[in-house]
Amino acid sequence: MCGFLTEFSFNSNITGKSIFTNLLGLSKHRGPDSTEIFSCDHYQLGFNRLAVLDLSENGNQPKYSPSKRYHVVFNGEIYNYKELKTQYKLKNLKSTSDTEVLVHLLDLLGVKDTLNALNGMFAIAVMDVQANTLYLARDFAGIKPLFYGMSSNGLVAASQFNQVFKHPWFKDSLKLRADVIKEYFAFGYMQAPNTIYKNIFQVKPGECIVIKDNETVERFSFNKEIATKEEMLKCFEKNQTKAALMKAVERQLVSDVPLASFLSGGIDSPLITALAKNKKPDLRAFTLSVKDDALDEGAQASLYAKELGINHEIQQVKETDLISEINKHFMFFGEPFGDYSSIPTYLITKKAKEHHTVMLSGDGGDELFFGYPRMLDIVKNRHWFKLPILIRRPLIRLASKLKLNKTWGPFHYKTIGEWVQGKQAYIFKNQLNEFFKDAEFSNEFKELYNFEHANTNKDLILKLRENEFFGHLQRVLVKVDRMSMANSLEVRVPFLDKEVVRETFNRLPETFQSSNDLKKTLKLLMLDFYSSSSINNKKQGFAVPMEKWLKGPLKKEVKTLVFDTAFYGAGLIKTNAIKDYVKDFYANKHEAAWGVWHIYAWQKWAQCEGLIQNNLN
């Protein structure tokens, strides 16, 4: 895992070394082991390395291909690099790193075919020196970040948002986008390909962008075969799922530094841990335990560890330890982000780093295997949307009085897409419209929540998975990447292995009508490793008592940032409506702690990046 910065000048006028070095330094925590910079008259490549495979200097970057045609910086891991080395009979390699396999493949296959061959998590910048063309590519699941900005001077691409918007080509001409800011306030993150600034973007998951001669000449998607194929759809099969996961875990156990597995009290990480223990008997498991019954997963994780007979490390912390890390954890985002589960994620990765450099996680299980109750609620109540809303509402009222209806979503939302959006949003639509003058969501966001063609149960189920995968999961991946990298810790995600996703995207639940159907395949797999009495089928999460914190230790700072500080983006946001919303929270007129946190996190990010100053009065 690493951090990189790329600059491609359209007029042979690169920025000075000190400026470039300082910008690269913003991602030093992502790669503390070595830093290297290459500069010529029209491009620069900078790289901060976290050494995981081949710890020698042979694994350093930037790296040329053997022919010297391609010059590469690459963040992430290619899990099938050994298979590719054998498949393409690569010889004369000087290291055991996946980066060297990558550059050899570029010479052999070219960029497009190389990207299609990769199984991993990655963000890659490839300079084709011969054609004076830059390629930017990001793994199909969006695990690793890749931001870029285009100006008349050239292109800047980087692992962090702030490395781009602080670059001299952009910093004095930043223009905010109201539509993306509105999306952030609702959902707490920036959805690719957009950012809150015009002319600064994110490479979409599974996308490659080709830049030449002052313009983007091509965009193409790779790994298209991962998409659902109607003719191949089948029900989940436990043994095939297990085989795909086992191979994924085996590929992701390769490391030249200490590796362990996160172990929670739920389903996903205990399953990954069990599969990993099967391949690596000396595997260690790691759990963060909070001295608060409402927050703690330690007891359940210990039950799992005992059944596996695994070395289990439990780090105990207090609630005050979490609170004490809040200010520091904001320093590592570099972008607006509003999911406050980032706080325990920061602390658990900080503690894990004390003894390990690589961790396995269970992220992605809910999205791929239908683990969210909200998905079930929508499928069970889709029939209401066959009726016009004016007819639907009185019928829902009547059904509710007769205790025949338990959900009010179809009453409040005109379409299924609006209901899905409402279930995932933390500030509701009516309130958002009070915050923003005329802004709508971006076209890309609208398309993510377009359920117009989900006319059957099957179509709806497939669209819900697609929405969760390219929507909510992206927020989870931002959180885990930024917080783990803040602590120079690599987190691997076996559920998002290319072969696992290919397998699951062409599978459906046999039935999807009750809570027993949520992640049913994974629950059945758990029985191969754990007794039924020990398995916790209730969805587990690391709960944060945010309302208590906002009205307690954080209250003073929240009020300072909202009421006594210039509000970032005030020209696009109705700040009086924002202030009233926060006032009402403290007056106990509503309990929307998530919404208040999104506002606080927005201001906190702007403060950390030097975009606002305190004390208006």
Coordinates of C-alpha atoms in Angstrom, one line a residue:
M1 CA 0.0 0.0 0.0
C2 CA 1.3 3.4 -0.8
G3 CA 0.5 6.9 -1.8
F4 CA 1.5 8.6 -5.1
L5 CA 1.4 11.9 -7.0
T6 CA 1.5 12.3 -10.7
E7 CA 1.9 15.4 -12.8
F8 CA 1.5 15.6 -16.6
S9 CA 2.3 19.0 -18.1
F10 CA 0.7 19.9 -21.4
N11 CA 3.2 22.7 -22.0
S12 CA 6.5 21.2 -20.6
N13 CA 6.2 23.4 -17.5
I14 CA 6.2 21.1 -14.4
T15 CA 6.0 22.6 -10.9
G16 CA 9.1 23.1 -8.9
K17 CA 10.7 20.2 -6.9
S18 CA 9.9 21.7 -3.4
I19 CA 6.2 22.2 -4.2
F20 CA 5.9 18.7 -5.7
T21 CA 7.7 17.2 -2.7
N22 CA 5.5 19.0 -0.2
L23 CA 2.4 17.8 -2.0
L24 CA 3.7 14.2 -2.1
G25 CA 4.4 14.5 1.6
L26 CA 0.7 14.9 2.3
S27 CA 0.4 11.1 1.7
K28 CA 3.6 10.1 3.6
H29 CA 1.5 8.2 6.2
R30 CA 0.3 6.0 3.4
G31 CA 3.9 4.9 2.6
P32 CA 6.4 5.7 5.4
D33 CA 9.1 3.2 4.3
S34 CA 10.6 5.1 1.3
T35 CA 10.0 8.1 -0.9
E36 CA 11.2 8.5 -4.5
I37 CA 10.5 11.2 -7.2
F38 CA 11.2 11.2 -10.9
S39 CA 11.0 14.4 -12.9
C40 CA 11.5 15.3 -16.5
D41 CA 10.4 18.3 -18.6
H42 CA 6.7 17.2 -19.0
Y43 CA 5.9 14.8 -16.2
Q44 CA 6.7 13.9 -12.6
L45 CA 6.0 10.8 -10.6
G46 CA 6.3 10.7 -6.8
F47 CA 5.8 7.7 -4.6
N48 CA 5.6 6.9 -0.9
R49 CA 6.0 3.2 -0.2
L50 CA 4.6 0.9 2.5
A51 CA 6.7 -2.2 1.9
V52 CA 4.7 -5.4 2.0
L53 CA 6.1 -7.6 -0.8
D54 CA 9.8 -7.8 -1.4
L55 CA 11.0 -5.4 1.3
S56 CA 14.2 -4.6 -0.7
E57 CA 14.8 -1.5 -2.8
N58 CA 13.8 -3.7 -5.8
G59 CA 10.2 -3.1 -4.9
N60 CA 10.5 0.7 -4.9
Q61 CA 8.7 3.0 -7.3
P62 CA 8.4 4.8 -9.8
K63 CA 9.3 1.8 -11.9
Y64 CA 10.0 1.5 -15.7
S65 CA 9.0 -1.5 -17.7
P66 CA 11.9 -3.4 -19.2
S67 CA 11.6 -1.7 -22.5
K68 CA 11.5 1.7 -20.8
R69 CA 8.3 2.5 -22.7
Y70 CA 6.0 2.5 -19.6
H71 CA 6.7 4.4 -16.4
V72 CA 4.5 3.4 -13.5
V73 CA 3.3 4.3 -10.0
F74 CA 1.0 1.8 -8.4
N75 CA -0.9 1.8 -5.1
G76 CA -2.3 -1.5 -3.8
E77 CA -1.8 -5.2 -4.3
I78 CA -2.1 -7.5 -7.3
Y79 CA -3.1 -10.8 -5.7
N80 CA -2.7 -13.0 -8.7
Y81 CA 0.8 -11.8 -9.6
K82 CA 2.3 -15.2 -9.1
E83 CA -0.3 -16.8 -11.3
L84 CA 0.3 -14.2 -14.0
K85 CA 4.1 -14.7 -13.7
T86 CA 3.6 -18.4 -14.5
Q87 CA 0.8 -17.9 -17.1
Y88 CA 2.9 -15.5 -19.2
K89 CA 6.2 -17.2 -18.5
L90 CA 7.8 -14.0 -17.3
K91 CA 11.6 -14.3 -16.8
N92 CA 14.5 -12.3 -15.7
L93 CA 12.6 -10.6 -12.9
K94 CA 14.9 -8.9 -10.4
S95 CA 12.4 -8.9 -7.4
T96 CA 9.6 -10.9 -5.9
S97 CA 7.2 -7.8 -6.0
D98 CA 3.9 -7.6 -7.8
T99 CA 5.0 -4.3 -9.3
E100 CA 7.7 -5.9 -11.4
V101 CA 5.1 -8.4 -12.7
L102 CA 2.9 -5.4 -13.6
V103 CA 5.6 -3.6 -15.6
H104 CA 6.6 -6.8 -17.5
L105 CA 3.0 -7.4 -18.4
L106 CA 2.6 -3.9 -19.8
D107 CA 5.4 -4.5 -22.2
L108 CA 4.0 -7.9 -23.2
L109 CA 0.2 -7.1 -23.3
G110 CA -0.2 -3.4 -23.4
V111 CA -2.3 -1.4 -20.9
K112 CA -5.9 -2.7 -21.7
D113 CA -5.1 -6.4 -21.6
T114 CA -2.9 -6.0 -18.6
L115 CA -5.7 -4.3 -16.6
N116 CA -8.1 -7.1 -17.6
A117 CA -5.7 -9.7 -16.3
L118 CA -5.3 -8.1 -12.8
N119 CA -7.0 -9.4 -9.7
G120 CA -6.4 -7.0 -6.9
M121 CA -7.0 -3.7 -5.3
F122 CA -5.2 -0.9 -7.0
A123 CA -4.9 2.6 -8.3
I124 CA -2.4 2.9 -11.2
A125 CA -0.8 5.7 -13.2
V126 CA 1.0 4.6 -16.3
M127 CA 3.0 7.0 -18.4
D128 CA 3.5 5.7 -22.0
V129 CA 6.7 7.6 -22.7
Q130 CA 6.7 6.6 -26.3
A131 CA 3.2 7.9 -27.0
N132 CA 3.3 10.7 -24.5
T133 CA 0.1 9.4 -23.1
L134 CA -1.0 8.9 -19.4
Y135 CA -3.3 6.1 -18.3
L136 CA -5.1 6.3 -14.9
A137 CA -6.9 3.1 -13.7
R138 CA -8.7 2.0 -10.6
D139 CA -9.7 -1.5 -9.4
F140 CA -13.2 -2.6 -10.3
A141 CA -14.5 -2.5 -6.7
G142 CA -13.1 1.0 -5.9
I143 CA -11.0 -0.2 -3.0
K144 CA -8.1 2.1 -3.7
P145 CA -8.6 5.9 -4.3
L146 CA -7.6 7.8 -7.4
F147 CA -8.3 11.5 -7.8
Y148 CA -7.3 13.7 -10.7
G149 CA -7.7 17.3 -11.9
M150 CA -7.6 18.8 -15.4
S151 CA -6.4 22.3 -16.1
S152 CA -5.0 24.2 -19.1
N153 CA -1.5 23.5 -17.6
G154 CA -1.9 19.8 -17.4
L155 CA -3.2 16.9 -15.3
V156 CA -2.6 16.0 -11.6
A157 CA -3.5 12.6 -10.2
A158 CA -3.0 11.5 -6.7
S159 CA -4.0 9.1 -3.9
Q160 CA -5.5 11.9 -1.9
F161 CA -8.0 14.6 -2.8
N162 CA -6.1 17.4 -1.0
Q163 CA -2.9 16.6 -3.1
V164 CA -4.9 17.7 -6.1
F165 CA -6.9 20.7 -4.9
K166 CA -3.8 22.2 -3.1
H167 CA -1.8 21.9 -6.3
P168 CA -0.8 25.3 -7.8
W169 CA -2.7 24.5 -11.0
F170 CA -6.0 24.4 -9.0
K171 CA -5.8 25.9 -5.6
D172 CA -6.5 29.5 -6.6
S173 CA -9.4 28.7 -9.0
L174 CA -11.5 26.2 -7.0
K175 CA -15.2 26.2 -7.8
L176 CA -17.6 24.3 -5.6
R177 CA -20.4 22.1 -6.9
A178 CA -23.7 22.4 -5.1
D179 CA -25.0 19.1 -6.3
V180 CA -22.1 17.1 -4.9
I181 CA -22.1 19.1 -1.6
K182 CA -25.8 18.2 -1.3
E183 CA -24.9 14.5 -1.8
Y184 CA -22.3 14.7 0.8
F185 CA -24.7 16.2 3.4
A186 CA -27.2 13.4 2.6
F187 CA -24.9 10.5 2.4
G188 CA -21.6 11.5 4.0
Y189 CA -19.1 11.0 1.1
M190 CA -18.3 12.0 -2.5
Q191 CA -19.6 9.5 -5.1
A192 CA -17.2 8.8 -8.0
P193 CA -16.7 10.2 -10.6
N194 CA -17.4 13.6 -8.9
T195 CA -15.9 15.7 -6.2
I196 CA -17.1 18.9 -4.6
Y197 CA -14.9 20.8 -7.0
K198 CA -15.4 21.4 -10.7
N199 CA -12.5 20.1 -12.8
I200 CA -11.4 17.7 -10.0
F201 CA -12.7 14.1 -10.3
Q202 CA -12.3 10.5 -9.1
V203 CA -11.6 7.6 -11.5
K204 CA -14.6 5.4 -11.3
P205 CA -14.3 1.8 -10.1
G206 CA -13.1 -0.4 -13.0
E207 CA -12.4 2.6 -15.2
C208 CA -9.3 3.6 -17.1
I209 CA -8.9 7.2 -18.4
V210 CA -6.5 8.0 -21.2
I211 CA -5.0 11.5 -21.5
K212 CA -3.1 12.8 -24.4
D213 CA -2.4 16.3 -25.9
N214 CA -4.4 18.3 -23.5
E215 CA -7.5 16.2 -23.5
T216 CA -9.1 13.0 -22.4
V217 CA -9.0 10.9 -25.5
E218 CA -10.6 7.7 -24.2
R219 CA -12.4 6.2 -21.2
F220 CA -12.9 2.5 -21.0
S221 CA -14.2 0.0 -18.4
F222 CA -12.3 -3.2 -17.8
N223 CA -13.4 -6.4 -16.1
K224 CA -16.8 -6.1 -17.7
E225 CA -17.3 -9.8 -17.4
I226 CA -17.9 -9.3 -13.7
A227 CA -21.3 -7.8 -14.4
T228 CA -24.4 -9.9 -14.0
K229 CA -25.3 -12.0 -17.0
E230 CA -29.0 -12.8 -17.3
E231 CA -28.4 -16.2 -18.9
M232 CA -26.0 -17.3 -16.1
L233 CA -28.1 -16.3 -13.1
K234 CA -28.5 -19.1 -10.6
C235 CA -29.2 -19.4 -6.9
F236 CA -26.3 -19.2 -4.4
E237 CA -24.5 -22.5 -3.9
K238 CA -22.6 -22.9 -0.7
N239 CA -19.8 -25.0 -1.9
Q240 CA -19.0 -22.8 -4.9
T241 CA -19.1 -19.7 -2.7
K242 CA -16.8 -21.4 -0.3
A243 CA -14.3 -22.4 -3.0
A244 CA -14.2 -18.9 -4.4
L245 CA -13.7 -17.4 -0.9
M246 CA -11.0 -19.9 0.0
K247 CA -9.0 -19.1 -3.1
A248 CA -9.4 -15.4 -2.5
V249 CA -8.2 -15.7 1.1
E250 CA -5.3 -17.9 0.0
R251 CA -4.2 -15.3 -2.5
Q252 CA -4.5 -12.5 0.0
L253 CA -2.4 -14.3 2.7
V254 CA 0.8 -13.6 0.7
S255 CA 2.9 -11.1 2.6
D256 CA 6.5 -10.4 3.6
V257 CA 5.4 -8.6 6.8
P258 CA 3.2 -9.6 9.8
L259 CA -0.4 -10.4 8.7
A260 CA -3.4 -10.9 10.9
S261 CA -7.2 -10.8 10.7
F262 CA -9.8 -8.6 12.2
L263 CA -12.4 -10.6 14.2
S264 CA -15.7 -9.0 15.1
G265 CA -18.8 -10.5 16.7
G266 CA -20.8 -10.7 13.5
I267 CA -20.6 -13.0 10.5
D268 CA -18.3 -11.6 7.8
S269 CA -14.9 -11.2 9.5
P270 CA -15.3 -14.4 11.6
L271 CA -15.9 -16.3 8.3
I272 CA -12.8 -14.7 6.7
T273 CA -10.8 -15.5 9.8
A274 CA -11.9 -19.1 9.8
L275 CA -11.0 -19.5 6.1
A276 CA -7.6 -17.9 6.7
K277 CA -6.9 -20.0 9.7
N278 CA -7.5 -23.1 7.5
K279 CA -4.6 -22.0 5.2
K280 CA -2.4 -20.3 7.8
P281 CA -2.6 -22.2 11.1
D282 CA -0.5 -19.7 13.0
L283 CA -2.8 -16.8 12.0
R284 CA -3.5 -14.3 14.7
A285 CA -6.9 -12.6 15.1
F286 CA -7.4 -9.1 16.4
T287 CA -10.4 -7.5 18.2
L288 CA -10.9 -4.1 19.7
S289 CA -12.9 -4.3 23.0
V290 CA -14.6 -1.3 24.5
K291 CA -15.4 -1.2 28.2
D292 CA -19.0 -0.5 27.5
D293 CA -21.6 -3.3 26.9
A294 CA -23.4 -1.2 24.3
L295 CA -20.2 -0.8 22.2
D296 CA -18.4 -4.1 22.8
E297 CA -17.9 -7.0 20.5
G298 CA -15.1 -8.6 22.5
A299 CA -17.1 -11.3 24.2
Q300 CA -18.7 -12.7 21.0
A301 CA -15.3 -12.5 19.2
S302 CA -13.7 -14.5 22.0
L303 CA -16.3 -17.2 21.6
Y304 CA -15.4 -17.5 17.9
A305 CA -11.6 -17.5 18.6
K306 CA -12.0 -20.2 21.2
E307 CA -13.9 -22.5 18.7
L308 CA -11.2 -21.8 16.1
G309 CA -8.4 -22.4 18.5
I310 CA -6.7 -19.3 17.1
N311 CA -4.3 -16.9 18.7
H312 CA -6.5 -14.0 19.7
E313 CA -5.4 -10.5 20.7
I314 CA -8.0 -8.3 22.4
Q315 CA -7.1 -4.7 22.8
Q316 CA -9.3 -3.0 25.5
V317 CA -10.1 0.7 25.3
K318 CA -12.5 3.0 27.0
E319 CA -15.1 5.2 25.4
T320 CA -12.9 8.2 26.3
D321 CA -10.1 6.7 24.2
L322 CA -12.4 6.9 21.2
I323 CA -13.4 10.5 21.9
S324 CA -9.7 11.5 22.4
E325 CA -8.9 10.4 18.8
I326 CA -11.6 12.4 17.1
N327 CA -9.6 15.5 16.3
K328 CA -6.6 13.5 15.1
H329 CA -8.5 11.2 12.9
F330 CA -9.9 14.1 10.9
M331 CA -6.4 15.1 9.9
F332 CA -6.1 12.0 7.6
F333 CA -9.1 12.3 5.4
G334 CA -8.1 15.1 3.0
E335 CA -11.7 15.1 1.8
P336 CA -15.1 15.7 3.4
F337 CA -16.4 12.5 5.0
G338 CA -19.3 12.0 7.4
D339 CA -19.4 8.4 8.6
Y340 CA -18.5 8.6 12.3
S341 CA -17.8 4.8 12.5
S342 CA -14.4 6.1 11.1
I343 CA -13.5 6.9 14.8
P344 CA -13.4 3.3 16.0
T345 CA -11.9 2.3 12.6
Y346 CA -9.1 4.7 13.2
L347 CA -8.5 3.4 16.7
I348 CA -8.7 -0.3 15.8
T349 CA -6.2 0.1 12.9
K350 CA -3.9 2.2 15.1
K351 CA -3.9 -0.6 17.7
A352 CA -3.5 -3.4 15.0
K353 CA -0.5 -1.6 13.6
E354 CA 1.4 -2.1 16.8
H355 CA 2.1 -5.7 15.9
H356 CA 0.9 -6.1 12.2
T357 CA 1.3 -4.4 8.9
V358 CA -1.4 -6.3 6.9
M359 CA -4.9 -7.2 8.1
L360 CA -7.8 -9.1 6.5
S361 CA -11.3 -7.7 6.9
G362 CA -14.9 -8.8 6.2
D363 CA -16.0 -5.7 4.3
G364 CA -18.3 -6.4 1.3
G365 CA -20.2 -9.4 2.7
D366 CA -23.4 -7.4 3.3
E367 CA -23.4 -5.9 -0.2
L368 CA -22.7 -9.1 -2.1
F369 CA -24.8 -11.5 0.0
F370 CA -27.8 -9.3 0.8
G371 CA -27.1 -8.6 4.4
Y372 CA -29.0 -5.4 4.9
P373 CA -32.5 -5.5 6.4
R374 CA -33.4 -2.4 4.3
M375 CA -33.0 -4.5 1.1
L376 CA -35.5 -7.1 2.5
D377 CA -38.0 -4.4 3.5
I378 CA -38.0 -2.9 0.0
V379 CA -38.4 -6.3 -1.7
K380 CA -41.3 -7.3 0.6
N381 CA -43.2 -4.1 0.0
R382 CA -42.5 -3.4 -3.7
H383 CA -46.1 -4.3 -4.5
W384 CA -47.3 -0.9 -3.1
F385 CA -45.5 0.9 -5.8
K386 CA -47.8 -0.6 -8.5
L387 CA -50.4 1.9 -7.3
P388 CA -50.4 5.6 -7.8
I389 CA -49.3 7.4 -4.6
L390 CA -52.7 9.1 -4.1
I391 CA -54.4 5.7 -4.1
R392 CA -51.6 4.1 -2.2
R393 CA -51.6 6.4 0.9
P394 CA -55.1 5.8 2.2
L395 CA -54.7 2.1 1.7
I396 CA -51.5 2.1 3.7
R397 CA -53.2 4.0 6.5
L398 CA -56.0 1.5 6.6
A399 CA -53.6 -1.5 6.4
S400 CA -51.6 0.0 9.3
K401 CA -54.7 0.5 11.4
L402 CA -55.6 -3.2 10.8
K403 CA -52.0 -4.1 11.7
L404 CA -51.5 -5.5 8.2
N405 CA -48.7 -3.1 7.3
K406 CA -45.5 -2.4 9.3
T407 CA -43.6 0.0 6.9
W408 CA -44.4 3.6 5.9
G409 CA -41.8 3.9 3.2
P410 CA -44.3 3.5 0.3
F411 CA -46.5 6.1 2.0
H412 CA -43.8 8.8 2.0
Y413 CA -41.9 8.0 -1.3
K414 CA -43.3 8.2 -4.8
T415 CA -40.9 5.6 -6.3
I416 CA -38.8 2.7 -5.1
G417 CA -35.6 4.6 -6.0
E418 CA -36.6 7.5 -3.7
W419 CA -37.3 5.0 -0.9
V420 CA -33.9 3.4 -1.3
Q421 CA -32.3 6.8 -1.3
G422 CA -34.3 7.7 1.8
K423 CA -33.2 4.6 3.6
Q424 CA -29.5 5.4 3.0
A425 CA -29.6 9.2 3.5
Y426 CA -28.9 10.7 6.9
I427 CA -30.5 14.1 6.2
F428 CA -33.9 13.7 4.5
K429 CA -34.9 15.2 1.3
N430 CA -37.2 17.9 2.6
Q431 CA -34.5 19.1 5.0
L432 CA -31.8 19.0 2.3
N433 CA -34.0 21.2 0.1
E434 CA -34.1 23.8 3.0
F435 CA -30.2 23.8 3.0
F436 CA -29.7 24.2 -0.7
K437 CA -31.2 26.8 -2.9
D438 CA -31.8 25.1 -6.3
A439 CA -29.3 22.2 -6.3
E440 CA -30.3 18.7 -7.4
F441 CA -28.2 15.6 -7.1
S442 CA -25.7 14.9 -9.9
N443 CA -26.8 12.9 -12.9
E444 CA -24.5 10.1 -11.8
F445 CA -26.1 9.9 -8.4
K446 CA -29.6 10.0 -9.9
E447 CA -28.7 7.0 -12.1
L448 CA -27.4 5.1 -9.1
Y449 CA -30.9 5.4 -7.6
N450 CA -32.8 4.8 -10.8
F451 CA -35.0 1.8 -10.2
E452 CA -37.3 2.5 -13.2
H453 CA -36.6 -0.8 -14.9
A454 CA -36.7 -3.0 -11.7
N455 CA -40.1 -4.4 -12.6
T456 CA -39.8 -7.9 -11.2
N457 CA -38.6 -9.2 -7.9
K458 CA -35.5 -10.6 -9.5
D459 CA -34.7 -7.3 -11.3
L460 CA -35.3 -5.4 -8.0
I461 CA -33.0 -7.7 -6.0
L462 CA -30.2 -7.3 -8.6
K463 CA -30.6 -3.6 -8.7
L464 CA -30.5 -3.3 -4.9
R465 CA -27.2 -5.2 -4.9
E466 CA -25.7 -3.0 -7.6
N467 CA -26.8 0.0 -5.7
E468 CA -25.3 -1.1 -2.4
F469 CA -22.1 -2.2 -4.2
F470 CA -21.5 1.1 -6.1
G471 CA -23.1 3.2 -3.4
H472 CA -23.0 2.5 0.3
L473 CA -20.0 0.1 -0.1
Q474 CA -17.9 3.0 -1.6
R475 CA -18.4 5.0 1.6
V476 CA -17.3 2.0 3.7
L477 CA -14.2 1.6 1.5
V478 CA -13.3 5.3 1.9
K479 CA -13.5 4.9 5.6
V480 CA -11.4 1.8 5.8
D481 CA -8.8 3.0 3.4
R482 CA -8.3 6.4 4.9
M483 CA -8.2 5.2 8.5
S484 CA -6.0 2.2 7.9
M485 CA -3.6 4.2 5.8
A486 CA -3.5 6.9 8.5
N487 CA -1.8 4.2 10.6
S488 CA 0.3 2.8 7.7
L489 CA -1.7 -0.4 7.8
E490 CA -2.8 -2.4 4.8
V491 CA -6.3 -3.8 4.9
R492 CA -7.2 -6.5 2.4
V493 CA -10.8 -7.4 1.5
P494 CA -11.2 -11.0 0.4
F495 CA -15.0 -10.6 -0.3
L496 CA -14.0 -8.1 -3.1
D497 CA -11.6 -10.5 -4.8
K498 CA -12.3 -10.4 -8.5
E499 CA -13.3 -14.1 -8.7
V500 CA -15.6 -13.9 -5.7
V501 CA -17.4 -10.9 -7.1
R502 CA -17.7 -12.6 -10.5
E503 CA -19.2 -15.6 -8.8
T504 CA -21.6 -13.7 -6.6
F505 CA -22.8 -11.2 -9.2
N506 CA -24.4 -14.1 -11.0
R507 CA -26.1 -15.5 -8.0
L508 CA -29.4 -14.8 -6.3
P509 CA -30.9 -15.9 -2.9
E510 CA -33.2 -18.9 -3.3
T511 CA -35.7 -17.0 -1.3
F512 CA -35.7 -13.4 0.1
Q513 CA -38.8 -13.0 2.3
S514 CA -37.5 -13.1 5.9
S515 CA -34.6 -12.1 8.1
N516 CA -33.4 -15.7 7.8
D517 CA -32.6 -15.1 4.1
L518 CA -30.2 -12.2 4.9
K519 CA -26.7 -13.5 4.1
K520 CA -28.1 -17.1 4.3
T521 CA -25.2 -18.5 2.2
L522 CA -22.6 -17.0 4.6
K523 CA -24.5 -18.2 7.7
L524 CA -24.5 -21.8 6.2
L525 CA -20.8 -21.5 5.6
M526 CA -20.2 -20.4 9.2
L527 CA -21.5 -23.8 10.3
D528 CA -18.5 -25.4 8.6
F529 CA -16.3 -23.7 11.2
Y530 CA -18.4 -22.8 14.2
S531 CA -21.2 -24.4 16.3
S532 CA -24.7 -23.1 15.7
S533 CA -25.0 -22.0 19.3
S534 CA -22.0 -19.7 19.0
I535 CA -23.0 -18.0 15.8
N536 CA -24.4 -14.5 16.2
N537 CA -27.0 -14.1 13.5
K538 CA -27.9 -10.6 14.7
K539 CA -26.3 -7.9 12.7
Q540 CA -23.4 -6.6 14.7
G541 CA -21.8 -3.2 14.5
F542 CA -19.4 -1.1 16.4
A543 CA -22.0 1.3 17.8
V544 CA -21.0 4.9 18.6
P545 CA -23.2 6.9 21.0
M546 CA -22.9 10.0 18.8
E547 CA -25.9 11.8 20.2
K548 CA -24.4 11.5 23.6
W549 CA -21.1 12.8 22.4
L550 CA -22.5 15.7 20.4
K551 CA -24.5 16.8 23.5
G552 CA -21.5 16.2 25.8
P553 CA -17.8 16.4 25.0
L554 CA -18.2 17.7 21.4
K555 CA -20.9 20.2 22.0
K556 CA -18.6 23.3 22.5
E557 CA -16.6 22.6 19.3
V558 CA -19.7 21.8 17.2
K559 CA -21.3 25.1 18.2
T560 CA -18.1 27.0 17.5
L561 CA -17.7 25.5 14.0
V562 CA -21.3 26.0 13.1
F563 CA -22.2 29.4 14.8
D564 CA -18.9 31.2 15.2
T565 CA -17.0 30.2 12.1
A566 CA -17.4 31.1 8.4
F567 CA -19.3 28.3 6.8
Y568 CA -17.5 26.7 3.9
G569 CA -19.5 27.0 0.7
A570 CA -21.8 29.6 2.2
G571 CA -22.6 31.0 -1.2
L572 CA -24.3 27.7 -2.2
I573 CA -25.7 26.7 1.2
K574 CA -28.5 28.4 3.2
T575 CA -26.4 28.7 6.4
N576 CA -29.3 30.0 8.5
A577 CA -31.2 26.7 7.7
I578 CA -28.1 24.8 8.8
K579 CA -27.8 26.7 12.0
D580 CA -31.5 26.2 12.8
Y581 CA -31.2 22.5 12.2
V582 CA -28.3 22.3 14.7
K583 CA -30.1 24.5 17.2
D584 CA -33.1 22.3 17.0
F585 CA -30.9 19.3 17.7
Y586 CA -29.6 20.9 20.9
A587 CA -33.1 21.9 21.9
N588 CA -34.2 18.3 21.6
K589 CA -36.6 19.0 18.7
H590 CA -35.1 16.2 16.7
E591 CA -32.6 13.4 17.3
A592 CA -30.7 13.4 13.9
A593 CA -27.2 13.0 15.3
W594 CA -26.0 11.7 11.9
G595 CA -27.1 14.9 10.2
V596 CA -25.4 17.1 12.8
W597 CA -22.3 15.0 12.5
H598 CA -22.2 15.5 8.7
I599 CA -22.4 19.3 9.2
Y600 CA -19.7 19.2 11.9
A601 CA -17.4 16.9 9.8
W602 CA -17.8 19.2 6.8
Q603 CA -16.6 22.2 8.8
K604 CA -13.9 20.2 10.5
W605 CA -12.5 19.0 7.1
A606 CA -12.5 22.6 5.8
Q607 CA -10.8 23.8 9.0
C608 CA -8.1 21.0 8.8
E609 CA -7.4 22.0 5.2
G610 CA -7.1 25.7 6.0
L611 CA -10.2 26.6 4.0
I612 CA -12.0 28.4 6.9
Q613 CA -11.0 30.3 10.0
N614 CA -12.6 30.5 13.4
N615 CA -14.1 33.4 15.3
L616 CA -16.3 35.5 13.0
N617 CA -17.1 37.9 15.8

